[in-house]
Coordinates of C-alpha atoms in Angstrom, one line a residue:
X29 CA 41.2 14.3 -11.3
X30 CA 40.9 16.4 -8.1
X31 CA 38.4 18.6 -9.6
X32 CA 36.5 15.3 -10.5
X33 CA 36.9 14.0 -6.6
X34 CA 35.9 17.5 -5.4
X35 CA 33.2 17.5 -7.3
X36 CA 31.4 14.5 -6.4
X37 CA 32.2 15.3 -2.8
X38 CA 30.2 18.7 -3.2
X39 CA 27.3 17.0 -4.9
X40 CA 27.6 13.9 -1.9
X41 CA 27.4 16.7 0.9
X42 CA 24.5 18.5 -1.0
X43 CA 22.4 15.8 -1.4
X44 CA 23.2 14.9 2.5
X45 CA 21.9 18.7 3.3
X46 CA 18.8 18.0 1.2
X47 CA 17.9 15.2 3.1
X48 CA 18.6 16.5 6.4
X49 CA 15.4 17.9 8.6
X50 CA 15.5 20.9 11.3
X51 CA 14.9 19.4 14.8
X52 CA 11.8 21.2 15.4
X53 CA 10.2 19.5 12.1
X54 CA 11.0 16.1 13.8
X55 CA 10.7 16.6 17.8
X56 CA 8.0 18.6 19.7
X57 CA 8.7 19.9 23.1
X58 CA 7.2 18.0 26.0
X59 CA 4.8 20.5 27.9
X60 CA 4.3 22.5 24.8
X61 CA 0.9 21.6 23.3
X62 CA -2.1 23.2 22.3
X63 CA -5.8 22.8 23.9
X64 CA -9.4 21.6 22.7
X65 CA -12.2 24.0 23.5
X66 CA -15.8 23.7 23.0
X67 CA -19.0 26.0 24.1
X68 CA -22.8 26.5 23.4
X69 CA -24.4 29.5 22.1
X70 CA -26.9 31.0 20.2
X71 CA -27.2 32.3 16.9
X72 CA -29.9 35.2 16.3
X73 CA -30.4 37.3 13.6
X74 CA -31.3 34.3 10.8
X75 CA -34.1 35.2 8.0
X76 CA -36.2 32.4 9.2
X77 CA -33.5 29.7 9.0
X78 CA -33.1 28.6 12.4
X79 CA -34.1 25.4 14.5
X80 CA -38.2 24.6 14.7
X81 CA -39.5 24.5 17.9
X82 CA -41.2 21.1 17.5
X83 CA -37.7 18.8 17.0
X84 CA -35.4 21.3 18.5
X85 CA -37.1 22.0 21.8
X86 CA -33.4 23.0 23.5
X87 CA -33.3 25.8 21.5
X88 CA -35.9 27.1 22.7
X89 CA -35.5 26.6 26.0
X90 CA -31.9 28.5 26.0
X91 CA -33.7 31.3 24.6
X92 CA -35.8 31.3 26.8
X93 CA -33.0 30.7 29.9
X94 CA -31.0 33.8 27.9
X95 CA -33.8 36.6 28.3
X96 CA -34.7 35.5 32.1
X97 CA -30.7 36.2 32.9
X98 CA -31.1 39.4 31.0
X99 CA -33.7 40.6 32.9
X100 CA -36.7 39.9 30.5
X101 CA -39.7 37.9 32.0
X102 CA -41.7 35.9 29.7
X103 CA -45.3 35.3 31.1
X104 CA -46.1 31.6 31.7
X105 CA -47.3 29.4 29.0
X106 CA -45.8 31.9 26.5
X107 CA -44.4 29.6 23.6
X108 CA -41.2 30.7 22.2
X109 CA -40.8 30.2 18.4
X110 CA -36.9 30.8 17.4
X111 CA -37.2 30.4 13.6
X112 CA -34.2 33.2 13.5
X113 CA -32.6 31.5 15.8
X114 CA -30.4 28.6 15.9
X115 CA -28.2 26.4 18.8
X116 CA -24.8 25.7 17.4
X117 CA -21.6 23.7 19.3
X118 CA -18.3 25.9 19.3
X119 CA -14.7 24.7 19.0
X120 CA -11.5 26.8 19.0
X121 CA -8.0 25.5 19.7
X122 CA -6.4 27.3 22.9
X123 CA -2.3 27.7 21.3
X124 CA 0.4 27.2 23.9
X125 CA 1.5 30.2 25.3
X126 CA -1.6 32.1 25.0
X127 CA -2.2 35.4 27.1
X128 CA -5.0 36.8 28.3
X129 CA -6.9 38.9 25.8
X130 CA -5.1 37.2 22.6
X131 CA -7.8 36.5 19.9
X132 CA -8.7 32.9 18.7
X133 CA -11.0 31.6 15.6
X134 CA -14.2 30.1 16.5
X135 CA -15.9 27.1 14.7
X136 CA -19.8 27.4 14.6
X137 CA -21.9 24.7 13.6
X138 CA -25.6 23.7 14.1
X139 CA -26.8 21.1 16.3
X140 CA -30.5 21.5 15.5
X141 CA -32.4 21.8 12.5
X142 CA -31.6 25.0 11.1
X143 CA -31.6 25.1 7.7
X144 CA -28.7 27.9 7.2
X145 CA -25.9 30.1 9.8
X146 CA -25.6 33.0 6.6
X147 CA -26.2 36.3 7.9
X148 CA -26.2 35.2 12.1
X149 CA -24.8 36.9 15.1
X150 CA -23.3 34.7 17.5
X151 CA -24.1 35.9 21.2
X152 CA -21.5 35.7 23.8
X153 CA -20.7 32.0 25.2
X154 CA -18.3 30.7 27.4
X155 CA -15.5 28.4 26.1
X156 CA -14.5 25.5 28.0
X157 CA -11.8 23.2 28.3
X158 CA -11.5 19.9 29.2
X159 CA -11.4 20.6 33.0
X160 CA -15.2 22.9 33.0
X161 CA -13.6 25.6 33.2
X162 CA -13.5 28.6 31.2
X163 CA -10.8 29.6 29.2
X164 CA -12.6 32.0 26.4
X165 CA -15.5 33.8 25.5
X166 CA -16.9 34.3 21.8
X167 CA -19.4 36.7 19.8
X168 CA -19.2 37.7 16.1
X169 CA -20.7 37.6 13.5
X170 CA -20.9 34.5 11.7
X171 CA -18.7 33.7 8.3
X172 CA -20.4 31.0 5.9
X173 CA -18.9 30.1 2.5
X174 CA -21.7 28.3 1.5
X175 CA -24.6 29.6 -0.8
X176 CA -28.3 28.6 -1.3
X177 CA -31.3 29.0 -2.6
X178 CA -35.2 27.0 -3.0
X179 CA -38.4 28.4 -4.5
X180 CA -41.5 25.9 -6.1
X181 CA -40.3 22.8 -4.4
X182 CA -36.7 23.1 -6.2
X183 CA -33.4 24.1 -4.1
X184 CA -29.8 24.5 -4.8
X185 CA -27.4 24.4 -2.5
X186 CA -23.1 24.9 -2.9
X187 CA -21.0 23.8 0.6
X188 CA -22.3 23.3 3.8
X189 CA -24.5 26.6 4.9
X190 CA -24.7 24.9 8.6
X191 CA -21.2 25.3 9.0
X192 CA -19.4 29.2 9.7
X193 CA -16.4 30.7 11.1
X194 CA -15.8 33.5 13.2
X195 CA -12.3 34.9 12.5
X196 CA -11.1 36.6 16.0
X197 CA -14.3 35.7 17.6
X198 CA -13.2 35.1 20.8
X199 CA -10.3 35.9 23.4
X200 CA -9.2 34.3 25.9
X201 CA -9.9 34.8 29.3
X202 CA -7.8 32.3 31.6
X203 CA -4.1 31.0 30.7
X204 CA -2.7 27.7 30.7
X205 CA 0.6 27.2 32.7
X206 CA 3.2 25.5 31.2
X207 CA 6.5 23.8 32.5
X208 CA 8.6 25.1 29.8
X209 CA 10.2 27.2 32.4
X210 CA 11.0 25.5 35.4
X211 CA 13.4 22.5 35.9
X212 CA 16.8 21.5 34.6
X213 CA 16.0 19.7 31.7
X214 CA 13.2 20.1 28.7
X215 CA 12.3 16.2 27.3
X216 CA 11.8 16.3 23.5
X217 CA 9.6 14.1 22.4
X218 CA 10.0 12.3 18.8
X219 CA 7.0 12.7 16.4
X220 CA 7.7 9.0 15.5
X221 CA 9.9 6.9 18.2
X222 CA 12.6 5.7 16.6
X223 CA 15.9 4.6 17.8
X224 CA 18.4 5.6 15.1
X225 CA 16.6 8.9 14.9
X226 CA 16.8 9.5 19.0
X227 CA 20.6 8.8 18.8
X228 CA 20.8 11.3 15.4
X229 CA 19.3 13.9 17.9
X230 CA 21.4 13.4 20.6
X231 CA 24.7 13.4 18.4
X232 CA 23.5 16.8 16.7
X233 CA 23.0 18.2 20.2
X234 CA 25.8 17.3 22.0
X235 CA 28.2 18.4 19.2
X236 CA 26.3 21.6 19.0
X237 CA 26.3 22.4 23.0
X238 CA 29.0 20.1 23.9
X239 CA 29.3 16.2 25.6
X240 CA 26.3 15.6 27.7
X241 CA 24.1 18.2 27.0
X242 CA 21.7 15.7 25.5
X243 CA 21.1 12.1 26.5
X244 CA 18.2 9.2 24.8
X245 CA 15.7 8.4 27.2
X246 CA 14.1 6.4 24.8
X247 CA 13.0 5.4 21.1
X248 CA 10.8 8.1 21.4
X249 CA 12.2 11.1 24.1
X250 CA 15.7 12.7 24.5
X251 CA 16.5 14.7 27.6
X252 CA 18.4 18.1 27.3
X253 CA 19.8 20.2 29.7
X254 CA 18.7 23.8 29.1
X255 CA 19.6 26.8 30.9
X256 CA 18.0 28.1 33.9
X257 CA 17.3 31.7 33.1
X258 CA 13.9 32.1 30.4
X259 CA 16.1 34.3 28.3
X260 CA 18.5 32.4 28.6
X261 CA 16.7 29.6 27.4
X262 CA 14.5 30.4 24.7
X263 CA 17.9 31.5 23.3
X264 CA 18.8 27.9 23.4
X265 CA 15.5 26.7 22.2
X266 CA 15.8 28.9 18.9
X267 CA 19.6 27.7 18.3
X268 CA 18.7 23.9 19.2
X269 CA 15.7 23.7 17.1
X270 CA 17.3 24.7 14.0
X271 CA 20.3 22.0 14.0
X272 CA 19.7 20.0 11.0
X273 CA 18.9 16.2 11.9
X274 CA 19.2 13.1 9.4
X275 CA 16.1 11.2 10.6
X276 CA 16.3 7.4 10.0
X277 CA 15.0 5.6 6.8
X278 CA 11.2 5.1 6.8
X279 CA 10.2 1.9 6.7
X280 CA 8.2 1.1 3.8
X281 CA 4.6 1.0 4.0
X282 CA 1.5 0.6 1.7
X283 CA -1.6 2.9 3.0
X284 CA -5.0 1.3 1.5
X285 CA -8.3 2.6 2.2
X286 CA -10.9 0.1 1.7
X287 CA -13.6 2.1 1.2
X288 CA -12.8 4.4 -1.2
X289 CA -10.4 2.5 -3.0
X290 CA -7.2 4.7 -2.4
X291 CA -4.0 3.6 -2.4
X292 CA -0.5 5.4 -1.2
X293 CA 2.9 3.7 -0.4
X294 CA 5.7 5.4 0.1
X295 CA 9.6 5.9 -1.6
X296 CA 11.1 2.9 0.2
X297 CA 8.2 0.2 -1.2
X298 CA 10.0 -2.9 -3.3
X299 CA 9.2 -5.5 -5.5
X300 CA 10.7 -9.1 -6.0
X301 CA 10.2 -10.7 -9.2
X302 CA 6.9 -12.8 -9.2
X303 CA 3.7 -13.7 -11.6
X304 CA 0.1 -12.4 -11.3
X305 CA -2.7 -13.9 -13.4
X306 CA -5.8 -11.5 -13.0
X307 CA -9.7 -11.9 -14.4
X308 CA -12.8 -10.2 -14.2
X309 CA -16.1 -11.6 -13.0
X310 CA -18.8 -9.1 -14.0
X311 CA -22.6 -10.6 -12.5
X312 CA -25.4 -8.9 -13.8
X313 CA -28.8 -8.3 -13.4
X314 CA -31.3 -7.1 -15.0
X315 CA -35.4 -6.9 -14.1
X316 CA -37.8 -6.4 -16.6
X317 CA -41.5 -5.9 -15.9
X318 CA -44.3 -8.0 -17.8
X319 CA -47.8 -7.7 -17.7
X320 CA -50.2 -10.8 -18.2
X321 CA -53.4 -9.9 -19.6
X322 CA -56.9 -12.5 -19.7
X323 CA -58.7 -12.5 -22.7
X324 CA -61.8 -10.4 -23.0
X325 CA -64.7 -11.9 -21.6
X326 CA -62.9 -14.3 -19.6
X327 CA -63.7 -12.7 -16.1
X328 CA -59.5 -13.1 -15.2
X329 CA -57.4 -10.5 -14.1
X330 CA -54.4 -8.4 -15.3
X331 CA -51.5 -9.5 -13.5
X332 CA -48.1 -7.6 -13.3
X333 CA -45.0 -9.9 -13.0
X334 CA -41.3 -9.3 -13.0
X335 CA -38.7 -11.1 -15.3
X336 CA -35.6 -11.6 -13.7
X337 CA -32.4 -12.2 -15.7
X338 CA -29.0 -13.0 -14.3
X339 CA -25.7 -13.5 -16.5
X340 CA -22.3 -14.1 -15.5
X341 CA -19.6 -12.9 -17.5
X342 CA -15.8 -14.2 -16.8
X343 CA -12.9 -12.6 -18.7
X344 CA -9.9 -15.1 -18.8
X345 CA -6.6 -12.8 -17.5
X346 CA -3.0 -13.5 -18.9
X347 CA -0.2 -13.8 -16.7
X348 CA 2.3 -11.4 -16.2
X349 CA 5.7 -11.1 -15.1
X350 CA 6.2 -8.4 -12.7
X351 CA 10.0 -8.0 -12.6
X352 CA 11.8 -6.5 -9.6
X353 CA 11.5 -2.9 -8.8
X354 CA 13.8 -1.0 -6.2
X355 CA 12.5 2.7 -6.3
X356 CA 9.0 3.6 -6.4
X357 CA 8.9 4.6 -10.2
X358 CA 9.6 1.3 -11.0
X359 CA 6.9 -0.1 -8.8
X360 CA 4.3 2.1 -10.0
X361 CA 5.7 1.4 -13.3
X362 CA 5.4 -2.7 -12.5
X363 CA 1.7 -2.1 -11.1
X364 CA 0.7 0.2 -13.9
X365 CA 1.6 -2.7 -16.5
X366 CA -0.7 -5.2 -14.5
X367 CA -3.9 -2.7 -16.0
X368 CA -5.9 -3.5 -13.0
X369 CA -8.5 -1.1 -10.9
X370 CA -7.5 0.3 -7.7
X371 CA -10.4 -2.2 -6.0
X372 CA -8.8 -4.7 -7.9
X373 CA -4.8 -3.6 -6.9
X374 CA -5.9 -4.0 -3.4
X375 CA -6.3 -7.9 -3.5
X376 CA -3.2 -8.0 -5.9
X377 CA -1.5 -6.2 -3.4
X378 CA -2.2 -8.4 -0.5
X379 CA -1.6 -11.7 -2.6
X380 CA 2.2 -10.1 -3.4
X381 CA 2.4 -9.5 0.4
X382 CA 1.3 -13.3 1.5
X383 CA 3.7 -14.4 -1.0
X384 CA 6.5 -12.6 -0.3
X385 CA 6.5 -10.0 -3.3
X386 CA 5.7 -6.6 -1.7
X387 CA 8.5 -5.7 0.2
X388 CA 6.9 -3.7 2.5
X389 CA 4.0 -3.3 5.6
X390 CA 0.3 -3.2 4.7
X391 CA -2.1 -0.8 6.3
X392 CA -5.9 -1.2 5.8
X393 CA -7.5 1.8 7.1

């Protein structure tokens, strides 16, 4: 009998482990964030894929900007055709706790009308953040996983070919300070504010460091005393970060994208027991062309006229029982037995919610 008890006691303290989650895969640290940063450049070196001259004028005209800061005078009146060349927007993301020097990947991607980025050199651009200034500069060569071809009016084209990637193309230049360092306390910040979860935190916390070493600011922050020395406290960090955290039961929640037709909910959707009578009404139409011809001799003329036909077809639907489901096998099980299209699910779905059925929040996206 005690092996039984120990037993399930193992197996309840397992599945508790299972469903606990580090602290760093619920929290982020407040102050510790990464940064947006986007350039303009040139791309040279294309076999006669770049912009046109005629709708991409600005391409042109940075050309022509780029050779007069390089020392090379273009006589007035000169017109500048960059057909191997191409203006493209760059992004990168600046990580927190970047140095000077550290290399960062660089998006490329055409804002003209160039036709294909394979085989271009990317000349050096600034990189700049949301504040003007400069926090990178980028050159490379240019990466494209597309592949192309047209000859006699046909082309073929796999991926995007306006699209490419420099891997290491730039390094950064300028660093962004962060407060990680400096003050008594670090603020964690919840990933989703919830009040059961906050209070989770702080108990793991304070029976990991001792009483008061955390404290819930909010639903959504928790206030920790760190240590004042960096060592020090990166030590903490690492420990703190790895405590294992039972985050509070989602709340459940059907996902539906209107336009595509998708549908996700999540484990903690439920059903009550109701009916659902569901038809189709198919319309269709169909056009056929008729020509209306005088007889000879008669001096009238042809005439071409269109034969419209509309029919409406109504398919009577059965009622069905959908019986209550508690887990989310048994509600895709419920739904599955319905036989209806995802367009179709998503009205079926919000007549359960109005009447009280779906057990869970609806989210039209």
């Amino acid at each position: 009998m005690n092996k039984l008890l120990l037993a399930a006691l193992l197996l309840m303290l397992g599945g508790q482990a299972l469903a606990a989650d580090r602290l760093k895969d619920i929290t982020n640290i407040a102050g510790v964030r990464s940064n947006q940063l986007l350039g303009y450049g040139l791309v040279v070196g294309l076999d006669g894929s770049g912009d046109k001259v005629t709708s991409s004028p600005f391409t042109g005209q940075s050309l022509s900007n780029m050779l007069t800061q390089l020392g090379v005078q273009i006589p007035p009146g000169t017109k500048v055709d960059p057909k191997n060349v191409a203006a493209v927007s760059l992004t990168a993301t600046l990580p927190a706790f970047a140095r000077k020097g550290q290399a960062l990947d660089v998006t490329v991607s055409s804002i003209g009308d160039a036709k294909s980025l394979r085989g271009g050199t990317l000349l050096l651009s600034p990189l700049k953040g949301a504040d003007g200034q400069i926090y990178g500069m980028a050159q490379g060569n240019v990466l494209v996983g597309g592949a192309g071809a047209a000859a006699g009016g046909s082309k073929a084209q796999v991926n995007q070919l306006s699209v490419g990637r420099i891997a290491g193309g730039a390094t950064v230049e300028r660093e962004v300070p962060t407060a990680l360092g400096s003050g008594e306390f670090i603020n964690l910040e919840l990933q989703e504010a919830n009040f059961t979860t906050a209070n989770r935190v702080v108990q793991a916390i304070n029976k990991a460091f001792g009483s008061g070493t955390a404290r819930a600011v909010d639903g959504g922050m928790v206030e920790v005393r760190a240590p004042f020395d960096s060592n020090q406290r990166v030590q903490f960090l690492s420990r703190m970060e790895n405590l294992a955290v039972d985050p509070a039961e989602v709340s459940p929640l059907v996902i539906i994208n209107a336009r595509t037709g998708s549908i996700v909910m999540n484990q903690a959707v439920q059903l009550e027991p109701c009916a659902v009578a569901h038809g189709n009404l198919t319309v269709t139409i169909s056009n056929t062309p008729q020509v209306s011809q005088p007889p000879a001799l008669s001096g009238g003329q042809t005439v071409a006229t269109n034969q419209a036909n509309v029919s409406v077809t109504s398919d009577g639907g059965k009622v069905l029982k959908v019986a209550k489901s508690a887990n989310l096998n048994q509600v895709v099980s419920a739904l599955n037995a319905l036989g209806a299209t995802p367009q179709d699910l998503i009205s079926i779905l919000q007549a359960m919610k109005a009447a009280g059925s779906l057990k869970a929040d609806l989210q039209i996206i």
